[in-house]
């Protein structure tokens, strides 16, 4: 049985929470999954809470998922797109957030291009912070919904073998997933070109493999990451076509394995690069379940954080 409250006031990264926190989030998300599958999908849990979604980077899926989670909990929601604000005129992060807090905001969900932005902010403002992705550092709610989706499909995460394939170097999803899966007792492997696997990966206690077929034969779950061309300042591989030939997952490879594995993707998908359409839409794919679970997990995180406000 999980504890009845989180050990932290913010959700800044998976490294800052423990296994009990994760189990509590999952148990709470189970209850919220029931809620979002009812005819009336709203509960009054956060009726007196105002949440600001502050996105300094473009995001469609994560922002939409958080906004839906907030509205399902009956929170008041303020959306703030920094790219179209005075941030582009030189206003600092603290100035921006203080202006929003002056409007009496209780919680901030923030995505920022710089690693550690949420930690920095949590030391300077009174509101609770949920990190919706900071640079190539962490994306805790994505890792939680991925592990929750594995638990839903396989019954438990402990003892499962999960391979994370692709652009590990630029991925906040990979780091958060590794930390979350390890805390839940899974074995983790990373797979990709040498140029896209950072040097420190071995120190995290994960296996490293450069042959996709070997990795797929080893795993129970394959999490196929998006190639993040927008973060790549130099060429890490010759071409997308060559990457797809070496590390893209197609139906032919999937069907040739000696066991059935689960396929995941944090989205958005570059169809035909990381995975082909027939894999993304196959019965082994749980990509749409990840999207649905994302709302329930984010509802759980917001609800649990709000329940321990000062």
CSV table of C-alpha atoms in Angstrom, one decimal:
chain,number,residue,atom,x,y,z
A,1,UNK,CA,0.0,0.0,0.0
A,2,UNK,CA,1.3,3.4,-1.0
A,3,UNK,CA,1.7,6.3,1.4
A,4,UNK,CA,-1.2,8.8,1.6
A,5,UNK,CA,0.8,11.9,0.6
A,6,UNK,CA,3.7,12.8,-1.6
A,7,UNK,CA,7.1,13.4,0.0
A,8,UNK,CA,7.7,16.5,-2.1
A,9,UNK,CA,5.9,19.8,-2.5
A,10,UNK,CA,6.7,20.1,-6.3
A,11,UNK,CA,7.2,17.7,-9.1
A,12,UNK,CA,10.5,18.8,-10.6
A,13,UNK,CA,12.0,15.5,-11.6
A,14,UNK,CA,11.7,11.7,-11.0
A,15,UNK,CA,15.0,11.9,-9.2
A,16,UNK,CA,13.3,13.9,-6.4
A,17,UNK,CA,10.5,11.4,-5.7
A,18,UNK,CA,10.6,7.9,-4.3
A,19,UNK,CA,8.9,4.6,-5.1
A,20,UNK,CA,6.1,5.3,-2.6
A,21,UNK,CA,5.4,8.6,-4.3
A,22,UNK,CA,5.2,6.8,-7.7
A,23,UNK,CA,2.9,4.1,-6.3
A,24,UNK,CA,0.6,6.7,-4.7
A,25,UNK,CA,0.4,8.6,-8.0
A,26,UNK,CA,-0.5,5.4,-9.8
A,27,UNK,CA,-3.2,4.4,-7.3
A,28,UNK,CA,-4.7,7.9,-7.5
A,29,UNK,CA,-4.5,7.8,-11.4
A,30,UNK,CA,-6.4,4.5,-11.3
A,31,UNK,CA,-9.3,6.3,-9.6
A,32,UNK,CA,-9.1,9.2,-12.1
A,33,UNK,CA,-9.2,6.8,-15.0
A,34,UNK,CA,-12.6,5.7,-13.8
A,35,UNK,CA,-13.7,9.4,-13.6
A,36,UNK,CA,-12.6,10.2,-17.2
A,37,UNK,CA,-14.5,7.2,-18.5
A,38,UNK,CA,-17.7,8.2,-16.9
A,39,UNK,CA,-20.4,10.3,-18.8
A,40,UNK,CA,-19.7,13.2,-16.5
A,41,UNK,CA,-15.9,13.5,-16.6
A,42,UNK,CA,-15.4,16.3,-14.1
A,43,UNK,CA,-14.8,16.2,-10.3
A,44,UNK,CA,-14.7,19.3,-8.0
A,45,UNK,CA,-11.4,18.3,-6.4
A,46,UNK,CA,-9.5,21.5,-7.4
A,47,UNK,CA,-12.4,23.9,-7.6
A,48,UNK,CA,-10.6,26.6,-5.5
A,49,UNK,CA,-7.2,26.2,-7.2
A,50,UNK,CA,-5.8,28.4,-10.1
A,51,UNK,CA,-3.2,26.7,-12.3
A,52,UNK,CA,-1.0,28.6,-14.8
A,53,UNK,CA,0.4,26.7,-17.8
A,54,UNK,CA,3.5,28.5,-18.8
A,55,UNK,CA,5.2,27.1,-21.9
A,56,UNK,CA,8.4,28.7,-23.0
A,57,UNK,CA,8.6,26.0,-25.8
A,58,UNK,CA,6.0,24.9,-28.2
A,59,UNK,CA,4.0,21.9,-27.1
A,60,UNK,CA,0.7,20.5,-28.3
A,61,UNK,CA,0.3,17.1,-26.7
A,62,UNK,CA,1.6,17.8,-23.2
A,63,UNK,CA,-0.1,21.2,-22.9
A,64,UNK,CA,-3.4,19.8,-24.0
A,65,UNK,CA,-3.1,16.9,-21.6
A,66,UNK,CA,-2.4,19.1,-18.6
A,67,UNK,CA,-5.1,21.5,-19.6
A,68,UNK,CA,-7.6,18.7,-19.9
A,69,UNK,CA,-6.4,17.2,-16.5
A,70,UNK,CA,-6.9,20.6,-14.8
A,71,UNK,CA,-10.4,21.1,-16.3
A,72,UNK,CA,-11.4,17.6,-15.3
A,73,UNK,CA,-10.5,18.6,-11.7
A,74,UNK,CA,-12.5,21.8,-12.0
A,75,UNK,CA,-9.4,24.1,-11.5
A,76,UNK,CA,-9.3,27.6,-12.9
A,77,UNK,CA,-6.8,27.5,-15.8
A,78,UNK,CA,-4.6,30.3,-17.2
A,79,UNK,CA,-2.6,29.5,-20.3
A,80,UNK,CA,0.5,31.5,-21.1
A,81,UNK,CA,2.5,31.0,-24.3
A,82,UNK,CA,5.9,32.7,-23.7
A,83,UNK,CA,6.7,32.8,-27.4
A,84,UNK,CA,3.9,35.3,-27.9
A,85,UNK,CA,4.6,37.3,-24.8
A,86,UNK,CA,6.9,40.0,-23.4
A,87,UNK,CA,9.5,37.3,-22.7
A,88,UNK,CA,10.6,37.9,-26.3
A,89,UNK,CA,11.2,41.6,-25.2
A,90,UNK,CA,13.7,40.6,-22.5
A,91,UNK,CA,11.4,40.0,-19.5
A,92,UNK,CA,13.1,37.4,-17.1
A,93,UNK,CA,11.6,34.2,-16.0
A,94,UNK,CA,11.1,35.5,-12.5
A,95,UNK,CA,9.4,38.7,-13.8
A,96,UNK,CA,7.0,36.6,-15.9
A,97,UNK,CA,6.0,34.3,-13.1
A,98,UNK,CA,5.7,37.0,-10.5
A,99,UNK,CA,3.3,38.8,-12.7
A,100,UNK,CA,1.3,35.7,-13.0
A,101,UNK,CA,1.4,35.0,-9.3
A,102,UNK,CA,0.2,38.5,-8.6
A,103,UNK,CA,-3.0,37.3,-10.2
A,104,UNK,CA,-3.1,34.8,-7.3
A,105,UNK,CA,-2.1,31.6,-9.1
A,106,UNK,CA,-1.6,28.5,-6.8
A,107,UNK,CA,0.3,26.2,-9.1
A,108,UNK,CA,2.5,26.5,-12.2
A,109,UNK,CA,3.0,23.9,-14.9
A,110,UNK,CA,6.1,24.9,-16.8
A,111,UNK,CA,8.0,23.8,-19.9
A,112,UNK,CA,11.3,25.6,-20.4
A,113,UNK,CA,14.2,25.1,-22.8
A,114,UNK,CA,16.8,25.3,-20.0
A,115,UNK,CA,17.6,22.4,-17.7
A,116,UNK,CA,16.9,23.3,-14.1
A,117,UNK,CA,14.4,26.1,-14.8
A,118,UNK,CA,11.8,24.5,-12.5
A,119,UNK,CA,14.2,24.0,-9.7
A,120,UNK,CA,15.4,27.7,-10.0
A,121,UNK,CA,11.8,28.9,-10.0
A,122,UNK,CA,10.8,26.8,-7.0
A,123,UNK,CA,13.4,28.6,-4.9
A,124,UNK,CA,12.1,32.0,-5.8
A,125,UNK,CA,8.3,31.8,-5.8
A,126,UNK,CA,5.6,30.4,-3.5
A,127,UNK,CA,3.5,28.5,-5.9
A,128,UNK,CA,3.9,24.8,-6.5
A,129,UNK,CA,5.8,23.8,-9.7
A,130,UNK,CA,5.2,20.9,-12.0
A,131,UNK,CA,8.0,20.4,-14.5
A,132,UNK,CA,6.4,19.8,-17.9
A,133,UNK,CA,9.9,19.4,-19.5
A,134,UNK,CA,13.1,21.3,-19.0
A,135,UNK,CA,15.6,21.2,-21.8
A,136,UNK,CA,17.1,17.8,-22.2
A,137,UNK,CA,16.9,17.3,-18.5
A,138,UNK,CA,13.7,15.7,-17.3
A,139,UNK,CA,10.0,15.2,-18.2
A,140,UNK,CA,8.6,13.5,-15.1
A,141,UNK,CA,4.9,13.2,-16.0
A,142,UNK,CA,5.8,11.6,-19.3
A,143,UNK,CA,7.9,9.0,-17.5
A,144,UNK,CA,5.1,8.4,-15.0
A,145,UNK,CA,2.4,7.9,-17.7
A,146,UNK,CA,4.8,5.6,-19.6
A,147,UNK,CA,5.4,3.4,-16.5
A,148,UNK,CA,1.7,3.5,-15.6
A,149,UNK,CA,0.9,2.3,-19.2
A,150,UNK,CA,3.3,-0.6,-18.8
A,151,UNK,CA,1.8,-1.5,-15.4
A,152,UNK,CA,-1.7,-1.4,-17.0
A,153,UNK,CA,-0.7,-3.7,-19.9
A,154,UNK,CA,1.6,-6.1,-18.1
A,155,UNK,CA,0.3,-6.0,-14.5
A,156,UNK,CA,3.5,-4.8,-13.0
A,157,UNK,CA,6.7,-2.9,-13.9
A,158,UNK,CA,9.1,-4.8,-11.6
A,159,UNK,CA,11.1,-7.4,-13.4
A,160,UNK,CA,10.2,-6.2,-16.9
A,161,UNK,CA,12.8,-5.5,-19.5
A,162,UNK,CA,12.4,-2.1,-21.2
A,163,UNK,CA,14.5,-0.8,-24.1
A,164,UNK,CA,14.5,2.9,-24.9
A,165,UNK,CA,15.4,3.4,-28.6
A,166,UNK,CA,16.7,6.4,-30.4
A,167,UNK,CA,17.8,9.9,-29.6
A,168,UNK,CA,18.9,9.4,-26.0
A,169,UNK,CA,21.3,12.3,-26.0
A,170,UNK,CA,18.7,15.0,-26.5
A,171,UNK,CA,15.8,13.3,-24.7
A,172,UNK,CA,14.4,14.4,-21.3
A,173,UNK,CA,11.9,11.6,-21.7
A,174,UNK,CA,14.8,9.0,-21.7
A,175,UNK,CA,16.4,10.2,-18.5
A,176,UNK,CA,13.1,10.4,-16.6
A,177,UNK,CA,12.0,7.0,-17.9
A,178,UNK,CA,15.2,5.4,-16.8
A,179,UNK,CA,15.0,6.8,-13.3
A,180,UNK,CA,11.3,5.9,-13.0
A,181,UNK,CA,11.6,2.4,-14.4
A,182,UNK,CA,14.6,1.6,-12.1
A,183,UNK,CA,12.8,2.8,-9.0
A,184,UNK,CA,9.9,0.4,-9.9
A,185,UNK,CA,12.3,-2.5,-10.4
A,186,UNK,CA,12.5,-2.8,-14.2
A,187,UNK,CA,15.6,-3.6,-16.2
A,188,UNK,CA,16.5,-0.8,-18.7
A,189,UNK,CA,18.5,-0.8,-21.9
A,190,UNK,CA,19.2,2.1,-24.3
A,191,UNK,CA,19.7,1.5,-28.0
A,192,UNK,CA,20.8,3.8,-30.7
A,193,UNK,CA,23.7,5.1,-32.7
A,194,UNK,CA,26.9,5.7,-30.6
A,195,UNK,CA,26.6,9.4,-31.4
A,196,UNK,CA,23.1,9.6,-29.8
A,197,UNK,CA,24.0,7.8,-26.5
A,198,UNK,CA,25.7,10.1,-24.0
A,199,UNK,CA,28.9,9.0,-22.3
A,200,UNK,CA,27.4,9.0,-18.8
A,201,UNK,CA,24.7,6.4,-19.7
A,202,UNK,CA,26.8,3.5,-18.4
A,203,UNK,CA,26.9,5.1,-14.9
A,204,UNK,CA,23.1,5.0,-14.6
A,205,UNK,CA,23.2,1.2,-14.5
A,206,UNK,CA,21.5,0.7,-17.9
A,207,UNK,CA,22.5,-1.8,-20.6
A,208,UNK,CA,23.7,-0.2,-23.9
A,209,UNK,CA,23.1,-1.9,-27.2
A,210,UNK,CA,23.7,-0.6,-30.8
A,211,UNK,CA,21.9,-3.4,-32.6
A,212,UNK,CA,18.2,-2.9,-32.7
A,213,UNK,CA,17.3,-6.5,-33.4
A,214,UNK,CA,19.3,-7.7,-30.4
A,215,UNK,CA,17.6,-5.1,-28.2
A,216,UNK,CA,14.1,-6.1,-29.4
A,217,UNK,CA,14.8,-9.8,-28.7
A,218,UNK,CA,15.9,-8.9,-25.2
A,219,UNK,CA,13.0,-6.6,-24.2
A,220,UNK,CA,9.4,-6.9,-23.1
A,221,UNK,CA,8.7,-3.3,-24.0
A,222,UNK,CA,10.2,-1.0,-26.7
A,223,UNK,CA,9.8,2.7,-26.2
A,224,UNK,CA,10.7,4.4,-29.5
A,225,UNK,CA,11.8,8.0,-29.1
A,226,UNK,CA,11.3,10.8,-31.5
A,227,UNK,CA,14.4,12.0,-33.4
A,228,UNK,CA,14.7,15.6,-32.1
A,229,UNK,CA,16.1,17.4,-35.1
A,230,UNK,CA,15.3,20.8,-33.5
A,231,UNK,CA,17.8,20.1,-30.7
A,232,UNK,CA,20.6,18.8,-32.9
A,233,UNK,CA,23.1,21.5,-33.7
A,234,UNK,CA,25.4,19.1,-35.7
A,235,UNK,CA,24.7,16.0,-37.7
A,236,UNK,CA,24.7,12.9,-35.5
A,237,UNK,CA,23.9,10.5,-38.3
A,238,UNK,CA,24.1,10.6,-42.1
A,239,UNK,CA,20.4,10.9,-42.9
A,240,UNK,CA,16.9,10.2,-41.6
A,241,UNK,CA,16.7,7.5,-44.3
A,242,UNK,CA,19.8,5.7,-42.9
A,243,UNK,CA,18.6,6.2,-39.4
A,244,UNK,CA,15.3,4.6,-40.2
A,245,UNK,CA,17.0,1.7,-41.9
A,246,UNK,CA,19.2,1.0,-38.8
A,247,UNK,CA,16.9,2.0,-35.9
A,248,UNK,CA,13.4,2.3,-37.3
A,249,UNK,CA,10.9,-0.3,-36.2
A,250,UNK,CA,8.7,-1.8,-39.0
A,251,UNK,CA,6.2,-4.6,-39.1
A,252,UNK,CA,8.6,-7.0,-40.7
A,253,UNK,CA,11.1,-6.7,-37.8
A,254,UNK,CA,8.2,-6.9,-35.2
A,255,UNK,CA,6.8,-10.0,-36.8
A,256,UNK,CA,10.2,-11.7,-37.0
A,257,UNK,CA,10.8,-11.6,-33.2
A,258,UNK,CA,10.4,-14.8,-31.3
A,259,UNK,CA,8.0,-13.2,-28.9
A,260,UNK,CA,5.4,-10.4,-28.8
A,261,UNK,CA,6.6,-7.1,-27.4
A,262,UNK,CA,4.8,-3.9,-26.5
A,263,UNK,CA,5.6,-0.8,-28.5
A,264,UNK,CA,5.4,2.7,-27.0
A,265,UNK,CA,6.2,6.2,-28.3
A,266,UNK,CA,6.0,9.5,-26.3
A,267,UNK,CA,4.9,11.4,-29.5
A,268,UNK,CA,4.6,13.1,-31.7
A,269,UNK,CA,5.6,10.3,-34.1
A,270,UNK,CA,7.7,10.8,-37.1
A,271,UNK,CA,6.0,8.1,-39.1
A,272,UNK,CA,8.4,6.1,-41.2
A,273,UNK,CA,11.4,7.2,-39.2
A,274,UNK,CA,11.2,5.8,-35.6
A,275,UNK,CA,8.3,3.5,-36.4
A,276,UNK,CA,6.2,2.8,-39.5
A,277,UNK,CA,2.4,3.4,-39.5
A,278,UNK,CA,1.6,-0.3,-39.5
A,279,UNK,CA,3.6,-0.6,-36.2
A,280,UNK,CA,2.1,2.5,-34.7
A,281,UNK,CA,-1.4,1.3,-35.5
A,282,UNK,CA,-0.8,-2.4,-34.6
A,283,UNK,CA,-2.3,-4.3,-31.7
A,284,UNK,CA,1.1,-4.3,-30.0
A,285,UNK,CA,1.2,-0.5,-29.9
A,286,UNK,CA,-0.1,1.2,-26.7
A,287,UNK,CA,0.5,4.7,-28.0
A,288,UNK,CA,-3.2,5.8,-27.7
A,289,UNK,CA,-3.4,4.2,-24.2
A,290,UNK,CA,-0.4,6.4,-23.3
A,291,UNK,CA,-2.3,9.5,-24.4
A,292,UNK,CA,-5.4,8.5,-22.3
A,293,UNK,CA,-3.3,7.6,-19.3
A,294,UNK,CA,-1.5,10.9,-19.5
A,295,UNK,CA,-4.6,12.8,-18.5
A,296,UNK,CA,-5.3,10.5,-15.5
A,297,UNK,CA,-1.6,10.6,-14.3
A,298,UNK,CA,-1.5,14.4,-14.6
A,299,UNK,CA,-4.8,14.6,-12.7
A,300,UNK,CA,-3.2,12.5,-10.0
A,301,UNK,CA,-0.1,14.6,-9.8
A,302,UNK,CA,-2.0,17.9,-9.6
A,303,UNK,CA,-4.5,16.6,-7.1
A,304,UNK,CA,-1.8,15.1,-4.8
A,305,UNK,CA,0.3,18.3,-4.9
A,306,UNK,CA,-2.7,20.5,-4.3
A,307,UNK,CA,-3.8,18.4,-1.3
A,308,UNK,CA,-0.7,19.4,0.6
A,309,UNK,CA,-0.6,23.1,0.0
A,310,UNK,CA,0.3,25.3,3.0
